[in-house]
Coordinates of C-alpha atoms in Angstrom, one line a residue:
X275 CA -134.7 9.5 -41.9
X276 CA -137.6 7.0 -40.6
X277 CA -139.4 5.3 -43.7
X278 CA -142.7 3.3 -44.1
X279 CA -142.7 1.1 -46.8
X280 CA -145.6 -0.4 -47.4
X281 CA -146.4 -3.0 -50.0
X282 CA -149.2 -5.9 -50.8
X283 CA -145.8 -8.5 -50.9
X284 CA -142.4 -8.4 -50.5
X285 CA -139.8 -11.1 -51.7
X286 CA -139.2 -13.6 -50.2
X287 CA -142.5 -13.7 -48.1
X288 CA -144.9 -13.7 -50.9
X289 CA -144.1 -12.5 -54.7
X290 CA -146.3 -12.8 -57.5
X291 CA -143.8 -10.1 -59.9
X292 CA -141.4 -7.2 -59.8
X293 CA -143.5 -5.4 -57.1
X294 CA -141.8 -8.1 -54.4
X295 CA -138.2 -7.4 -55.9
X296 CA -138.6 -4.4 -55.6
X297 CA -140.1 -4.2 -52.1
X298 CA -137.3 -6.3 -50.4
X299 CA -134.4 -4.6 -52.9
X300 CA -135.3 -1.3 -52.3
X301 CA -135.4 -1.3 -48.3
X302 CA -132.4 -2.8 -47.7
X303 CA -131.0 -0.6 -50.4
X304 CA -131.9 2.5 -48.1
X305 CA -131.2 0.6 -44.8
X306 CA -127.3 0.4 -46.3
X307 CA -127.6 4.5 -47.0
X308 CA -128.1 4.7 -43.1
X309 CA -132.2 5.3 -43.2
X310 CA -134.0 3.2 -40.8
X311 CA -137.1 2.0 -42.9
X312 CA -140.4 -0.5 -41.6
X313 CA -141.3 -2.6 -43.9
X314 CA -145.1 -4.0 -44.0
X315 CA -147.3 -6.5 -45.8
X316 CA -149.8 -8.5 -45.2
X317 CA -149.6 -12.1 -43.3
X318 CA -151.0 -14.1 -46.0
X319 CA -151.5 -17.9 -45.3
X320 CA -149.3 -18.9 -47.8
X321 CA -146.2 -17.1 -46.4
X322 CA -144.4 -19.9 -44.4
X323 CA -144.1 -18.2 -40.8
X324 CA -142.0 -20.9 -39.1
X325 CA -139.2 -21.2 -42.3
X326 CA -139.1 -16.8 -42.0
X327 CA -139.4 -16.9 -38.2
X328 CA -142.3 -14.6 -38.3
X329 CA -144.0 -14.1 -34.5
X330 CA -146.5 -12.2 -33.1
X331 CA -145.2 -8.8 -31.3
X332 CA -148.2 -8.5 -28.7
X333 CA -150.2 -6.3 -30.8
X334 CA -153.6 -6.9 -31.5
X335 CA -156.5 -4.3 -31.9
X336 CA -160.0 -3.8 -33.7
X337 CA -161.6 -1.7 -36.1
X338 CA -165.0 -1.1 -36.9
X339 CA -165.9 0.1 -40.3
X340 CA -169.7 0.2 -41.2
X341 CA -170.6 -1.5 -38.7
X342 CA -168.2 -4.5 -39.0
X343 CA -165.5 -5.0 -36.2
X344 CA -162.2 -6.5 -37.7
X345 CA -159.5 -8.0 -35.9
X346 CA -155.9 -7.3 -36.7
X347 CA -152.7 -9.0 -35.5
X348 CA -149.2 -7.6 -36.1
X349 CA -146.2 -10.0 -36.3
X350 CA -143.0 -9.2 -37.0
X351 CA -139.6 -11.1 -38.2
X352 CA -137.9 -12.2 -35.4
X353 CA -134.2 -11.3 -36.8
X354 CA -135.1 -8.0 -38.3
X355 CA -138.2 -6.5 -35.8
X356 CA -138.5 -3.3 -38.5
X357 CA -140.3 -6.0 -40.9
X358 CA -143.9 -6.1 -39.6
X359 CA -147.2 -8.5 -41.0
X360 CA -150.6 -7.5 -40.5
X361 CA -152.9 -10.5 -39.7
X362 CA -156.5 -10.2 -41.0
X363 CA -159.0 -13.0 -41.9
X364 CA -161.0 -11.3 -44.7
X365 CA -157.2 -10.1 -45.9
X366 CA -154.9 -13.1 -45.5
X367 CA -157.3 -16.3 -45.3
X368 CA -157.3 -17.8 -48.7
X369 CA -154.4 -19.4 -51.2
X370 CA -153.4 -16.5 -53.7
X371 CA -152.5 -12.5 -52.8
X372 CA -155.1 -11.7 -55.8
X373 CA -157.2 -14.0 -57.4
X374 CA -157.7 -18.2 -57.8
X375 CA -158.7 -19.7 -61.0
X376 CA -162.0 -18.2 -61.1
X377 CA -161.0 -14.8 -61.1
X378 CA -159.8 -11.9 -59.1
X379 CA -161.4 -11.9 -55.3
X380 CA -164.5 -10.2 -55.2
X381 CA -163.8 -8.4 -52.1
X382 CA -160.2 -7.2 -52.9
X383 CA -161.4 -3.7 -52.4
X384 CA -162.5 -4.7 -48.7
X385 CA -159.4 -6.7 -48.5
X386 CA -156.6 -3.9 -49.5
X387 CA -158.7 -1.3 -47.9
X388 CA -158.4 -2.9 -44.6
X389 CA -154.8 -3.1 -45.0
X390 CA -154.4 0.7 -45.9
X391 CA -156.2 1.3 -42.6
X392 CA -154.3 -1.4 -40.5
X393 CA -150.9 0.2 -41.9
X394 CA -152.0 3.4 -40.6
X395 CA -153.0 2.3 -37.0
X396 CA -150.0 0.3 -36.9
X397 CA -147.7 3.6 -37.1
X398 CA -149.6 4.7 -34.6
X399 CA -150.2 2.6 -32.2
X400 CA -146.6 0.8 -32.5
X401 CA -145.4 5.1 -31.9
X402 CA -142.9 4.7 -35.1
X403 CA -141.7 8.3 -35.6
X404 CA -142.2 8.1 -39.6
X405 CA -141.2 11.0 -42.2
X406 CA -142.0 9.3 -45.4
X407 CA -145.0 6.8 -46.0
X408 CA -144.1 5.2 -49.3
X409 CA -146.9 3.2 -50.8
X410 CA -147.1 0.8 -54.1
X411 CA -149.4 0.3 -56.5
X412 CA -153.0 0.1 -56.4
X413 CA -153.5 -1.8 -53.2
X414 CA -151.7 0.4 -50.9
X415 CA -152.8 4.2 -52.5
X416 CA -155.6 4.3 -50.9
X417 CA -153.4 5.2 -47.6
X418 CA -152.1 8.8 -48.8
X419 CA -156.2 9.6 -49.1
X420 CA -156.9 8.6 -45.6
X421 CA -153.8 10.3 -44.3
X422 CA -154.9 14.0 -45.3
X423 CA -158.6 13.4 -45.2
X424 CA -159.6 11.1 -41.9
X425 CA -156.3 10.8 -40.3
X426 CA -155.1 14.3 -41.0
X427 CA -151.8 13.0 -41.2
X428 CA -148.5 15.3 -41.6
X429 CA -146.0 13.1 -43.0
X430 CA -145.4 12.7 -46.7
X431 CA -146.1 10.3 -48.6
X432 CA -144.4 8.4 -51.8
X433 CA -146.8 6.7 -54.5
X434 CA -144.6 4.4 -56.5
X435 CA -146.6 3.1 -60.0
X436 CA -144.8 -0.2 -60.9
X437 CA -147.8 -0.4 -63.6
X438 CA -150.0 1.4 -64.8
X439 CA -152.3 -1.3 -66.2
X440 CA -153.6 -2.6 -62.8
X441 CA -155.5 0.3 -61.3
X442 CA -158.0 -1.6 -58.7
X443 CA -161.3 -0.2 -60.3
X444 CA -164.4 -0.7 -58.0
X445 CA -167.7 0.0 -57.8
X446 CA -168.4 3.2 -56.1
X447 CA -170.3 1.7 -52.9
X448 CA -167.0 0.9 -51.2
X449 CA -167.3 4.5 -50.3
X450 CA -169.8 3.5 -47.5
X451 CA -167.8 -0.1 -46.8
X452 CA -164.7 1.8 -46.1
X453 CA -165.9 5.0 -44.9
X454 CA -164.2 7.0 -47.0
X455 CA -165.9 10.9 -47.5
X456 CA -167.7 11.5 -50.3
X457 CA -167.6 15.0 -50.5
X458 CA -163.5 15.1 -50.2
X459 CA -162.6 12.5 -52.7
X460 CA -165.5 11.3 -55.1
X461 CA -164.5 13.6 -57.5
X462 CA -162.0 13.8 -60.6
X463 CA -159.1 15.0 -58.4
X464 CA -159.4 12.2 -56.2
X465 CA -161.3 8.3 -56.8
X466 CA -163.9 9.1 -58.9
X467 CA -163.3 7.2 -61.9
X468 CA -166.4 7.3 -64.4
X469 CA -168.8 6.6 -61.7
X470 CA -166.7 3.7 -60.1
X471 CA -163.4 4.5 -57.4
X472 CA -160.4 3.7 -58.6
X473 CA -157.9 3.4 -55.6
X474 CA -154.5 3.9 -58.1
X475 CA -156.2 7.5 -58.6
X476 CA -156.6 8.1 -55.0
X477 CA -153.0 7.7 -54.6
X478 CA -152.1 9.6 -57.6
X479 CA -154.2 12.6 -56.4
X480 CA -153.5 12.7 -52.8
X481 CA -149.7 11.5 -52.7
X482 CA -147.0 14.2 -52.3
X483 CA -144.5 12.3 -54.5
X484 CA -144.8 9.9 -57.3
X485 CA -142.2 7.7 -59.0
X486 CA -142.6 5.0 -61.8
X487 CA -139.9 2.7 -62.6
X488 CA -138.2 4.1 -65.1
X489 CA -137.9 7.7 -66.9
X490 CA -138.9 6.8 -70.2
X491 CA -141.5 5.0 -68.6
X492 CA -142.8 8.3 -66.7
X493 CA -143.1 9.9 -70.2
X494 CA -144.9 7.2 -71.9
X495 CA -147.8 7.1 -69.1
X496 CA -149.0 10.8 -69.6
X497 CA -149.7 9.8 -73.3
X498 CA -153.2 8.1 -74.3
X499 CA -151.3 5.5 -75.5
X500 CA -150.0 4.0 -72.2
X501 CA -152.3 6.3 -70.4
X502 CA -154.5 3.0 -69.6
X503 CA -157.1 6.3 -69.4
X504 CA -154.8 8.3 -66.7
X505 CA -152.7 10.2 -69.0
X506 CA -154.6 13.3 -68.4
X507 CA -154.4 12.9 -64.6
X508 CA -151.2 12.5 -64.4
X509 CA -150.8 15.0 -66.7
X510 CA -151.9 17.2 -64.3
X511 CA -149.8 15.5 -61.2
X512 CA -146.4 15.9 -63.8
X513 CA -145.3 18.5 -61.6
X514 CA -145.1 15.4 -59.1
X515 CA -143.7 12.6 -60.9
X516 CA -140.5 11.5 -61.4
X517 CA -139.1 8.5 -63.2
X518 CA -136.2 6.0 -61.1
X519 CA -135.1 3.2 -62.6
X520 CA -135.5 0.1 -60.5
X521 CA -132.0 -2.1 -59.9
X522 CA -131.9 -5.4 -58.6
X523 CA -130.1 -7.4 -56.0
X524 CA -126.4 -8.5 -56.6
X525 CA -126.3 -10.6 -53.5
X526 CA -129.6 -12.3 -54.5
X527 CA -129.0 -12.3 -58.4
X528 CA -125.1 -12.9 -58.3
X529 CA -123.5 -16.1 -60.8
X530 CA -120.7 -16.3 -58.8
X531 CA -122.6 -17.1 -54.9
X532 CA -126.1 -18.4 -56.8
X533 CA -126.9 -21.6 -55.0
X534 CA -129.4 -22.7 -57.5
X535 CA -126.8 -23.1 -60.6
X536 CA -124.8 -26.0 -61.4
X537 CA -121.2 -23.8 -62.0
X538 CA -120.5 -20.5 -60.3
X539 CA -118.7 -18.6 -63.0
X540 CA -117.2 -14.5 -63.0
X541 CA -115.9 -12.3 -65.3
X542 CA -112.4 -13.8 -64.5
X543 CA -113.9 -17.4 -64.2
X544 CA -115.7 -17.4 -67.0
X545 CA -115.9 -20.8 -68.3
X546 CA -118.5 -21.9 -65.4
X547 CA -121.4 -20.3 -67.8
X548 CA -120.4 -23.0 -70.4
X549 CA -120.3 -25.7 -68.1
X550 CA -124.1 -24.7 -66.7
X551 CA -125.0 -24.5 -70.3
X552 CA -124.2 -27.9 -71.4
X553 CA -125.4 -29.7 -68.1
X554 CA -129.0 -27.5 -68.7
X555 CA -129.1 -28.7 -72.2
X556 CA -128.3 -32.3 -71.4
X557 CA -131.4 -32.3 -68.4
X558 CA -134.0 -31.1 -71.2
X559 CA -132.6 -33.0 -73.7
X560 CA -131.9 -30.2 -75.7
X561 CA -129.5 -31.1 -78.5
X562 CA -126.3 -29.5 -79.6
X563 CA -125.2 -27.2 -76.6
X564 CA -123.2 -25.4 -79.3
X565 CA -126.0 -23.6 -80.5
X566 CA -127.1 -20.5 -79.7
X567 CA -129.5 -20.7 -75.9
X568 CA -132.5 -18.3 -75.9
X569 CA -135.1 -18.1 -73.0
X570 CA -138.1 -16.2 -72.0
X571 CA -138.7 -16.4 -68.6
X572 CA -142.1 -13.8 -67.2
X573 CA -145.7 -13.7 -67.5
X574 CA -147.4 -15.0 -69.9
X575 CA -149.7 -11.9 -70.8
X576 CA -149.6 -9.6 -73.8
X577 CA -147.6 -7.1 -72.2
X578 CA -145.0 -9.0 -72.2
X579 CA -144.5 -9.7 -75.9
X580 CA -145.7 -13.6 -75.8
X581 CA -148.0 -13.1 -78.7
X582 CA -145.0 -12.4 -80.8
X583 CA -143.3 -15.4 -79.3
X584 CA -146.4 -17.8 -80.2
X585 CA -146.2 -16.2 -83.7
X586 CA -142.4 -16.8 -83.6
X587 CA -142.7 -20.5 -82.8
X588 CA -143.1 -21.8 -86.1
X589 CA -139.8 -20.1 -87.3
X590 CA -138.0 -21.3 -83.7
X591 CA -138.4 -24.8 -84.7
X592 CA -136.7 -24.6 -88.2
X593 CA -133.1 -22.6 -87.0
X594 CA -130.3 -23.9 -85.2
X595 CA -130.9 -22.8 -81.9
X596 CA -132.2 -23.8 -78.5
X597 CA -135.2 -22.1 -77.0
X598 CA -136.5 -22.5 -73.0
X599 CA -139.9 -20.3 -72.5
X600 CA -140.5 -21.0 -68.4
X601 CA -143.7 -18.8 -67.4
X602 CA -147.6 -18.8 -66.5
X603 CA -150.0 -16.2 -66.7
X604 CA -153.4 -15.6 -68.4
X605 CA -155.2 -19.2 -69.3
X606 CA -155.7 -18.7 -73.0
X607 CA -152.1 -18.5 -73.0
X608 CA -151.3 -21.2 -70.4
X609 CA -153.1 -23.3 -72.8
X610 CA -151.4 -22.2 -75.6
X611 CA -147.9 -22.6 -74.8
X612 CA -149.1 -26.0 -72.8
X613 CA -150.0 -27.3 -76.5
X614 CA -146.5 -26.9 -77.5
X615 CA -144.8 -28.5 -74.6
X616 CA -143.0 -31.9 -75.9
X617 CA -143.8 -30.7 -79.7
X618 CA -140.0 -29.8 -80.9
X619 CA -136.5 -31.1 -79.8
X620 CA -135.5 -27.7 -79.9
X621 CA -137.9 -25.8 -77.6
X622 CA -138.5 -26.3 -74.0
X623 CA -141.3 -25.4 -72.1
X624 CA -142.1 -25.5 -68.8
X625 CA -145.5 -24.1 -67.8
X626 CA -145.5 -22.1 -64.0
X627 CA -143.0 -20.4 -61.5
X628 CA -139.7 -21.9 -60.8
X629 CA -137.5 -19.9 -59.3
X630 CA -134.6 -22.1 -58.8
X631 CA -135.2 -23.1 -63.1
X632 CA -134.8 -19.5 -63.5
X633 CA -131.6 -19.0 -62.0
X634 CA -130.6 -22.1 -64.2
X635 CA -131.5 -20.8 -67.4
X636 CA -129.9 -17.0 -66.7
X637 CA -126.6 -18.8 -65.3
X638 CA -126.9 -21.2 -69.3
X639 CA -128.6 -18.7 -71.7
X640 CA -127.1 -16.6 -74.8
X641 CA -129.6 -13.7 -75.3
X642 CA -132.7 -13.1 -73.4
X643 CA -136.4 -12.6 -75.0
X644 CA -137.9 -9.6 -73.9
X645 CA -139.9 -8.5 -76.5
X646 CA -142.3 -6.6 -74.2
X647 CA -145.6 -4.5 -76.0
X648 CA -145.0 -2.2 -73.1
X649 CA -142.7 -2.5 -70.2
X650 CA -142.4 0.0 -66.8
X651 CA -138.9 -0.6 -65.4
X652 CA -138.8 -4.7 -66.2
X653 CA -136.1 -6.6 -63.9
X654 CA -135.3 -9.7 -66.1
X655 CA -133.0 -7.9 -68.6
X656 CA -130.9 -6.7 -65.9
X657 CA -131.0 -10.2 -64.3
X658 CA -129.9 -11.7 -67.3
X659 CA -127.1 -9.4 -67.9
X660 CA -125.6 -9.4 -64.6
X661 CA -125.6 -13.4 -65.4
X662 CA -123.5 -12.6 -69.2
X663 CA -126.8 -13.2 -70.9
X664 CA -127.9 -10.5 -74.2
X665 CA -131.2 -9.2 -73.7
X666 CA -133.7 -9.0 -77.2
X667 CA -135.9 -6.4 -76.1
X668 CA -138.5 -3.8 -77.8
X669 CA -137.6 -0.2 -77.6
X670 CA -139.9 1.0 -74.8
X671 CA -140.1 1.9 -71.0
X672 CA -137.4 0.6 -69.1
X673 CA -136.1 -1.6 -71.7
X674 CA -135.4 1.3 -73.3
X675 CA -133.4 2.7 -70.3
X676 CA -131.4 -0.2 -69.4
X677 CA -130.3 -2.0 -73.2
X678 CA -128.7 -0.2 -75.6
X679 CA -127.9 -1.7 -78.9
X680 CA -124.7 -3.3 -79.5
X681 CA -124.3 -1.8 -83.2
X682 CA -124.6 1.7 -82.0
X683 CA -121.6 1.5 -79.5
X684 CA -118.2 1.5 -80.9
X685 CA -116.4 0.9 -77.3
X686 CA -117.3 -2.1 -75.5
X687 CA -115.1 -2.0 -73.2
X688 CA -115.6 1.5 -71.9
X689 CA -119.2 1.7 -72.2
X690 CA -121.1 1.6 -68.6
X691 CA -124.3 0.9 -71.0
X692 CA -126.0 -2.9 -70.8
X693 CA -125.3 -4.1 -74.2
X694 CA -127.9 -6.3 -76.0
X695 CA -130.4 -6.4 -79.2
X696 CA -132.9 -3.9 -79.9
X697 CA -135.9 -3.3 -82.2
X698 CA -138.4 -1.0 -82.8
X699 CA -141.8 -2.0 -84.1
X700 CA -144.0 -4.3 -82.8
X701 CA -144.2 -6.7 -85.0
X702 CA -142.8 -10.0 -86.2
X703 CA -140.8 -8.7 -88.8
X704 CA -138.6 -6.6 -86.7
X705 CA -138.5 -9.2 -84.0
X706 CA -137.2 -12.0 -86.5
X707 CA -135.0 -9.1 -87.7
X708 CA -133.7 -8.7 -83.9
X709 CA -133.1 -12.6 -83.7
X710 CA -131.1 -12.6 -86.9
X711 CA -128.6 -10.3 -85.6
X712 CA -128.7 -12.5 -82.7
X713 CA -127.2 -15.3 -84.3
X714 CA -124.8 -13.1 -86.5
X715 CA -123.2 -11.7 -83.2
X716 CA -122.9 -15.6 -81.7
X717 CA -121.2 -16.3 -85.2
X718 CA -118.7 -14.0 -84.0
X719 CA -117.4 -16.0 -80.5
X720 CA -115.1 -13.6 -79.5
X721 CA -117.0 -9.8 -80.1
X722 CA -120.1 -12.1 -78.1
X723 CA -117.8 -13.2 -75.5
X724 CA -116.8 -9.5 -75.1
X725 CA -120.3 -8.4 -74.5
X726 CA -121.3 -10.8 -72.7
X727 CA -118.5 -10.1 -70.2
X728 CA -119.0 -6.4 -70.4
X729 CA -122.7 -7.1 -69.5
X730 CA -121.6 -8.6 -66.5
X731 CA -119.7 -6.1 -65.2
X732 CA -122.7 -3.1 -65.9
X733 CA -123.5 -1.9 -62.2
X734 CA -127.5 -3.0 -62.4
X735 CA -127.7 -2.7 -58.6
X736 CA -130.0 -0.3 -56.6
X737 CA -127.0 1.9 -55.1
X738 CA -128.1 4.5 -57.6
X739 CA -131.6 4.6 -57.4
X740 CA -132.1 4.3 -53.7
X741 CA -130.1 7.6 -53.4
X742 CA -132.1 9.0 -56.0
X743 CA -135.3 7.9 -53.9
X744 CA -133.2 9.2 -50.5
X745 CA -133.6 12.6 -52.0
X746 CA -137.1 12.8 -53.1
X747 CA -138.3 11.8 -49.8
X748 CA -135.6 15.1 -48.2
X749 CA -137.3 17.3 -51.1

């Protein structure tokens, strides 16, 4: 089977979350199955061409769309010629995929509706002999709507919704911009989207196939509460949606061939992870490595639970344990966290990406706080397991696919369930409540050491899902 995966970035070109895990996990996953899948994004300026031996392949072509001509340029990796770039100025030609400090790009519409057009051409002007298109999120659905209106496309196509909550909502004159027919798709089972397009919609409506990352997930997104106000369209698209839960690399993520720890450490080797934690604890000045290590490490938005975390803070400082909070995200909560940084000798926080700190504090950590409002798949709990770290997480989306509470399993040891701590309600009581059994499990060294291992050993990996996507795209 021929695959087209298409995707606004891909680790480890560009990545600004999950979506670029999952773009580079995935492929390869199916590429090991036997498929032969293209992989494309765009060219942006940040992505370093010479490190990734990116080169031009000799194809370059125009576009006219309301009376603009656009140039494109298609490169491709040297070592792997089935990864392609598209080249655009008005795409690639600024620092950030999204947005800059002022604000999300004002053409992004223009910009990702470009690329659902170049992607398009480049199938079929490079003469790829694709079955499945499979587009992600909001910047790439507008591509299943040009397929069976403009291009009259017959291959099908895969809309994968990594979340919900970004949608690309425009105003509705991008109809003209990109040429896309009125009559066809401004209407409620296509774009329209209370007077404005939104191109999530258009993929939902016009896609043969869609997947979100998780099955709970799936069911959670046709309800008005994480509907973010498409519950009733999918609704209607049930019949086409199906829940996968995403896995993660174990050649990237793996404690015993990570290059950015201090100690690789196994199951069988496992006193590496202590070693990591007491040389982390002794960089940040962290005191006492005997105490319990919890990190957050994500987005600072309220999605991801940091609200509770700021409300936490207060109690953080008065136990006896050490906490590491490594993220960025939204500015009232850059600032926020930025306040705290240097405050107390038991919390350490480090505002911005790091990957190679990341891999650090998964390879030192305890338990993992995860304490996501809502959460589609979410990748860092089953990073931090495969590195014998306990994920604290809320019981919702994929948290609640891929952690199970340790109190409601009676046989560690044959379980093939990640094992961590669980709660609930959204609220600080139940969270404190979560971290309390936290430190009555570490009290217990050995029944923690057990988990810990076990967690370790959970297959997290995407041999699973990719065959599960292998036969939605045959179905």
């Amino acid at each position: 089977m021929n695959i087209l995966f298409a995707a606004s970035e891909i680790f480890p070109y560009a990545k600004t979350g999950g979506l670029a895990d999952v773009a580079h996990a995935l492929p390869e996953s199916l590429r090991d199955e036997g498929q032969k899948v293209y992989t494309v994004m765009p060219l942006y300026n940040q992505v370093d061409r010479e490190k990734y031996e990116i080169i031009y392949n000799g194809l370059t072509f125009d576009y006219w769309l309301f009376g603009v001509r656009h140039q494109f340029d298609i490169f491709e990796n040297k070592n792997n010629r089935d990864e392609l770039f598209i080249y655009n100025p008005v795409l690639c030609d600024r620092w950030g995929l999204y947005n800059d400090d002022f604000g999300d790009f004002g053409d992004n519409a223009l910009r990702f509706g470009l690329f659902s057009y170049a992607v398009l051409e480049v199938m079929i002007r490079l003469k790829l002999k694709i079955d499945v298109v499979h587009v992600n999120d909001w910047q790439t659905s507008l591509i299943p709507l040009l397929m069976k209106t403009r291009y009259k496309l017959k291959q099908k196509t895969v809309l994968t919704i990594h979340n919900l909550a970004y949608q690309g909502i425009f105003p509705k004159k991008v109809m003209d911009e990109l040429e896309i027919d009125w009559k066809s798709c401004f209407k409620f089972d296509g774009l329209e989207y209370f007077d404005n397009v939104n191109f999530l919609k258009a993929g939902i409506s016009f896609s043969d196939r869609i997947t979100t990352v998780s099955k709970t997930y799936a069911q959670e997104i046709q309800t008005p509460a994480f509907g973010e106000t498409l519950d009733e369209t999918l609704r209607v698209n049930s019949y086409k949606l199906k829940g996968i839960v995403n896995g993660i690399s174990t050649e990237v993520f793996s404690p015993s061939k990570d290059k950015f720890i201090d100690k690789n450490f196994s199951i069988d080797e496992y006193g590496g992870k202590l070693e990591n934690k007491i040389n982390l604890c002794k960089e940040l000045g962290l005191k006492d490595d005997k105490r319990a290590l919890f990190i957050f490490v994500g987005r600072f938005t309220s999605q991801k639970g940091v609200d509770l975390i700021l409300d936490a803070i207060s109690l953080f400082k008065t136990y006896e344990a050490n906490f590491v909070i490594l993220g960025s995200g939204e500015d009232i909560y850059n600032h926020s966290f930025g306040s705290l940084v240097g405050v107390y000798d038991n919390i350490h926080i480090k505002i911005g990406y790091d990957e190679a700190f990341s891999r650090k504090l998964y390879a030192s950590a305890d338990f993992l706080l995860m304490p996501s409002l809502f959460e589609p798949c979410g990748l860092n709990q089953m990073i931090a397991m495969e590195y014998g770290v306990l994920p604290l997480v809320s019981k919702t989306g994929g948290l609640k696919d891929t952690v199970t509470d340790f109190t409601d399993i009676k046989d560690i040891e044959n379980s093939s369930l990640g094992l961590g701590i669980t709660f609930d309600e959204y609220n600080l009581f139940w969270f404190n409540h979560a971290l309390a059994k936290a430190f009555s499990l570490y009290g217990n060294k050995d029944k923690f050491e057990r988990i810990s291992k076990h967690n370790m050993g959970v297959d997290n990996s995407w041999i699973h899902s990719a065959k599960e996507y292998l036969n939605l795209y045959k179905s």
